[in-house]
PDB file of C-alpha atoms in Angstrom:
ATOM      1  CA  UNK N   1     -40.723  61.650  38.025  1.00 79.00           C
ATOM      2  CA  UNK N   2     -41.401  65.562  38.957  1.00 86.00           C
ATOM      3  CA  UNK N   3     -42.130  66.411  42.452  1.00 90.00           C
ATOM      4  CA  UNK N   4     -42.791  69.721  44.114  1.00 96.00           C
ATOM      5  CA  UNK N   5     -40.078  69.930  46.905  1.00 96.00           C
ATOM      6  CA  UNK N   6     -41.578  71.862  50.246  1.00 97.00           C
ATOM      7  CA  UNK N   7     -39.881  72.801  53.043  1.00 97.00           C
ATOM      8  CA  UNK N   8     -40.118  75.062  56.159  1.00 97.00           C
ATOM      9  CA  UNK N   9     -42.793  73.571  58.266  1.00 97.00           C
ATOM     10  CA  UNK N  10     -42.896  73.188  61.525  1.00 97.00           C
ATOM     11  CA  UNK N  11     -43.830  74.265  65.343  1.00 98.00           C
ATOM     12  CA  UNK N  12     -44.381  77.405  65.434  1.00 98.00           C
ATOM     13  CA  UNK N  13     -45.657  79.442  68.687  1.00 98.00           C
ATOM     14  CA  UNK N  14     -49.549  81.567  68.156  1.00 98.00           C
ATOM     15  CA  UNK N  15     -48.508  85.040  66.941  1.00 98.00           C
ATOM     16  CA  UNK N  16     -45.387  84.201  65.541  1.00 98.00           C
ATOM     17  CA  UNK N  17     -44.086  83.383  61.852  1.00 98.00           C
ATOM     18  CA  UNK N  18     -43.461  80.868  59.504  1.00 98.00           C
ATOM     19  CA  UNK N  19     -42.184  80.772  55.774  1.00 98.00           C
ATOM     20  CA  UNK N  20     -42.811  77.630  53.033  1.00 98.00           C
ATOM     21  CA  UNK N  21     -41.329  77.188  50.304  1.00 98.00           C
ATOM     22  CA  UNK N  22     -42.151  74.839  46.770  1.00 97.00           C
ATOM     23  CA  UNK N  23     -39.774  74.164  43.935  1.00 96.00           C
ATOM     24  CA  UNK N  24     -39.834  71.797  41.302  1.00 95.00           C
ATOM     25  CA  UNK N  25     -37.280  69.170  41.680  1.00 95.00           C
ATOM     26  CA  UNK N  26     -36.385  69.710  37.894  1.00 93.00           C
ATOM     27  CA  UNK N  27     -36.565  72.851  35.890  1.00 91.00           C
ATOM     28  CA  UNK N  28     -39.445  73.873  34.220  1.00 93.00           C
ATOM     29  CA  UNK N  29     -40.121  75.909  30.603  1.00 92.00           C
ATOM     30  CA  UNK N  30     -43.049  77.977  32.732  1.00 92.00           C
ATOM     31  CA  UNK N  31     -44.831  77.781  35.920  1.00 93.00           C
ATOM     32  CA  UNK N  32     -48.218  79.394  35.155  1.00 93.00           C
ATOM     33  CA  UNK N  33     -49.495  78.993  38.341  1.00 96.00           C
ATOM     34  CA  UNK N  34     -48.378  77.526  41.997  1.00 97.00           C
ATOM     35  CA  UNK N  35     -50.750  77.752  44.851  1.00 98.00           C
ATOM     36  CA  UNK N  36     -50.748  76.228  48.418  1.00 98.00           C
ATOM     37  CA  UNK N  37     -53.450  74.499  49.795  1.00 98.00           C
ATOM     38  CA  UNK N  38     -54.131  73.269  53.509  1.00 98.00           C
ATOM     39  CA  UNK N  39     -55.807  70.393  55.417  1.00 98.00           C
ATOM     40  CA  UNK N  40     -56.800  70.149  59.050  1.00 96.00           C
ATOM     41  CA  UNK N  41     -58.102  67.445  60.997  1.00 91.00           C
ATOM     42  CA  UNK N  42     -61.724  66.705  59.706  1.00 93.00           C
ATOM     43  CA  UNK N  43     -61.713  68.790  57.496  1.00 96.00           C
ATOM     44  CA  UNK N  44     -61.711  69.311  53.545  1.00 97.00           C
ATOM     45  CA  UNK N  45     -58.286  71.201  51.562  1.00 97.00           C
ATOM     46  CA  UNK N  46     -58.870  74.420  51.064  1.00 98.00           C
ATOM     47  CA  UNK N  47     -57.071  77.356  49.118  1.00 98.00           C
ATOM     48  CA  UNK N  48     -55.061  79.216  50.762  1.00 98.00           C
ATOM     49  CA  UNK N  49     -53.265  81.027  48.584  1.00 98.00           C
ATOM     50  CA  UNK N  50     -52.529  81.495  44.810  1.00 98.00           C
ATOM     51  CA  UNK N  51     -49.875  83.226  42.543  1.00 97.00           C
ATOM     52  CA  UNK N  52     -50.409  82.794  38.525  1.00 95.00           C
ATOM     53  CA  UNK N  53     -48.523  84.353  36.493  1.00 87.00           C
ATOM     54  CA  UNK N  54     -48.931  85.806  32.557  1.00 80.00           C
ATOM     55  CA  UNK N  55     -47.814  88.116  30.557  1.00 81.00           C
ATOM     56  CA  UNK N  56     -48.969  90.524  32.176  1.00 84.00           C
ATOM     57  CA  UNK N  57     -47.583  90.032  35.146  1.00 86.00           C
ATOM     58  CA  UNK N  58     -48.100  88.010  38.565  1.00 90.00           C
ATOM     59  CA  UNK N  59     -51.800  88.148  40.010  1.00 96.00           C
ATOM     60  CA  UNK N  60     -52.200  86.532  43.602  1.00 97.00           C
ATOM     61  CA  UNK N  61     -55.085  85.599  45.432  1.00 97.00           C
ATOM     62  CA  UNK N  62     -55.883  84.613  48.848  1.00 98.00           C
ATOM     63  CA  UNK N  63     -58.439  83.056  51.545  1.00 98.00           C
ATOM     64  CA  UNK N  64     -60.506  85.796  52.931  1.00 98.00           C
ATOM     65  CA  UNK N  65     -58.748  83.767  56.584  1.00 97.00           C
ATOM     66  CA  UNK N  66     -55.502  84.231  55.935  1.00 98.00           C
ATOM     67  CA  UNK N  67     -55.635  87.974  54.041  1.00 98.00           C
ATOM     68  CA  UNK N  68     -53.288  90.491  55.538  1.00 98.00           C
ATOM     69  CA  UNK N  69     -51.693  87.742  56.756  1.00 98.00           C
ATOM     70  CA  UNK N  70     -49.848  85.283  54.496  1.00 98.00           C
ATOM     71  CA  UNK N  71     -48.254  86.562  51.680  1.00 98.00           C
ATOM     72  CA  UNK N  72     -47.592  83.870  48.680  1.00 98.00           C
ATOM     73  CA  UNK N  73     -44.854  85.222  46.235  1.00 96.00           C
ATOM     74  CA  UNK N  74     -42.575  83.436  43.619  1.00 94.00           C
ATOM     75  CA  UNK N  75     -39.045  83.561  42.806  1.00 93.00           C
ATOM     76  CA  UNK N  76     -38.084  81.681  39.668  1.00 88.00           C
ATOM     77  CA  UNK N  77     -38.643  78.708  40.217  1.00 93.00           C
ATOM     78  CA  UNK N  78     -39.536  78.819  43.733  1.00 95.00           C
ATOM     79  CA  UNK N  79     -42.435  78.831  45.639  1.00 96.00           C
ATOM     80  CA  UNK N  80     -43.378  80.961  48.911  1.00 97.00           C
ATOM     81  CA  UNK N  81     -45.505  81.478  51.534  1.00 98.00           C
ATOM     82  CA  UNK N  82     -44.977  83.460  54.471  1.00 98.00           C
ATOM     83  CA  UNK N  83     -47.282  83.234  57.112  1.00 98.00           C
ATOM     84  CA  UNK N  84     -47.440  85.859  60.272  1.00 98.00           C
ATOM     85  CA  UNK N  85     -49.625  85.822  62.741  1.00 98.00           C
ATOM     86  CA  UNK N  86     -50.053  82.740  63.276  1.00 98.00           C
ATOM     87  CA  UNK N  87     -53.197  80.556  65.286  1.00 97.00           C
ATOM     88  CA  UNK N  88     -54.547  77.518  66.171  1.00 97.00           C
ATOM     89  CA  UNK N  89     -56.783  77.466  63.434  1.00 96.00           C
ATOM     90  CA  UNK N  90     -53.712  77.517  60.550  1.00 98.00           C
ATOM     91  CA  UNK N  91     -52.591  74.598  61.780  1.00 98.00           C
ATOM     92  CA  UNK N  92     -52.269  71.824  59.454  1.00 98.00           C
ATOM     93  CA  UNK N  93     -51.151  69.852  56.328  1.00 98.00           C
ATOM     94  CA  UNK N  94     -50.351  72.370  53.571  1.00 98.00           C
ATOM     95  CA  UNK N  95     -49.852  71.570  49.660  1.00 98.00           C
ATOM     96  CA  UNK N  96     -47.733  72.798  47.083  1.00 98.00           C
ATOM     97  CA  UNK N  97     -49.539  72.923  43.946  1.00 97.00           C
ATOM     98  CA  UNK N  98     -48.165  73.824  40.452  1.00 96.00           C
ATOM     99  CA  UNK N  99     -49.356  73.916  36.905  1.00 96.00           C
ATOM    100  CA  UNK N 100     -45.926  73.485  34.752  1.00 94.00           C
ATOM    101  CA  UNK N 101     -45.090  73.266  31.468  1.00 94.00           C
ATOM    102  CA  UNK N 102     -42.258  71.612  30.200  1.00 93.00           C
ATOM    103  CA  UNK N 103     -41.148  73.187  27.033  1.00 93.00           C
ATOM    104  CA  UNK N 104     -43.004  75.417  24.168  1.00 94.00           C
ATOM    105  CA  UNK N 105     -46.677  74.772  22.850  1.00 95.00           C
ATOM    106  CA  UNK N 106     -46.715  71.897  25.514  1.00 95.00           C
ATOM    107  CA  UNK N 107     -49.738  71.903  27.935  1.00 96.00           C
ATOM    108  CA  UNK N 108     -49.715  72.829  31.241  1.00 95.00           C
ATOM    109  CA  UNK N 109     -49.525  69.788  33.991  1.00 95.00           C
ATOM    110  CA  UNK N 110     -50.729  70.273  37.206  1.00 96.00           C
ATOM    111  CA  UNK N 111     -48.651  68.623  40.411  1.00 96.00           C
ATOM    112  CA  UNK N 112     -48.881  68.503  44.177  1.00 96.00           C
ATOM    113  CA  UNK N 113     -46.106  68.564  46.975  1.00 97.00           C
ATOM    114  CA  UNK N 114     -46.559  65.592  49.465  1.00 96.00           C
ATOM    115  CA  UNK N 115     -47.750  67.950  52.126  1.00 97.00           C
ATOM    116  CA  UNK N 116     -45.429  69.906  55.441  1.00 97.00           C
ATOM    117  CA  UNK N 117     -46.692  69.964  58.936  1.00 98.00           C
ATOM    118  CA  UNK N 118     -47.616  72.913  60.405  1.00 98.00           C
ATOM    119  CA  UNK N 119     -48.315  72.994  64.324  1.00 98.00           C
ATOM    120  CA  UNK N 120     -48.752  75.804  65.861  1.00 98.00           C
ATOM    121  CA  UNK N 121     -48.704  76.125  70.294  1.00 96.00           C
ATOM    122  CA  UNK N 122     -50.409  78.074  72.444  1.00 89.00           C
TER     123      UNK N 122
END
């Protein structure tokens, strides 16, 4: 079965820098559209960050929070997010999301990474 592979969570100090990364643990024919999403305590996922890509090119998108801040960016077949800056209140659970599609005129099939940890200290 296809999972989204994340890595590069952690502890991370307030004001400093982190960078996730996503990629399919099999290739793809297309990634339309990755994304990561995030989860704190209590509270509901939210978007962080989106990249989808046509053919017209890449178009990303981001959480009014996290703008000038995170930067979301794809290579192939890989997924990123770099986050500076850093706070308390980016800590959490974040998602890799992905709509793929597996080979021509097939539809697109949306998965979700099982989640890194991001702490951040004071």
């Amino acid at each position: 079965q296809v999972q989204l592979v994340e890595s590069g969570g952690g502890l991370v100090q307030a004001g400093g820098s982190l960078r996730l990364a996503c990629v399919p643990s099999r290739g793809t024919f297309r990634i339309a559209t990755m994304a990561w999403y995030r989860q704190a305590p209590g509270k509901e996922r939210e978007l962080v960050a989106r990249i989808t890509t046509g053919v017209t090119g890449a178009t990303t998108n981001y959480a009014e929070s996290v703008k000038g801040r995170f930067t979301i960016s794809r290579d192939n077949q890989t997924l990123y997010l770099q986050m500076n800056s850093l706070t308390a209140e980016d800590a959490g659970v974040y998602f890799c999301n992905a709509d793929l599609q597996w080979r021509k005129y097939a539809p697109l099939l949306n998965y979700w990474g099982q989640g890194t940890q991001v702490t951040v200290s004071s």
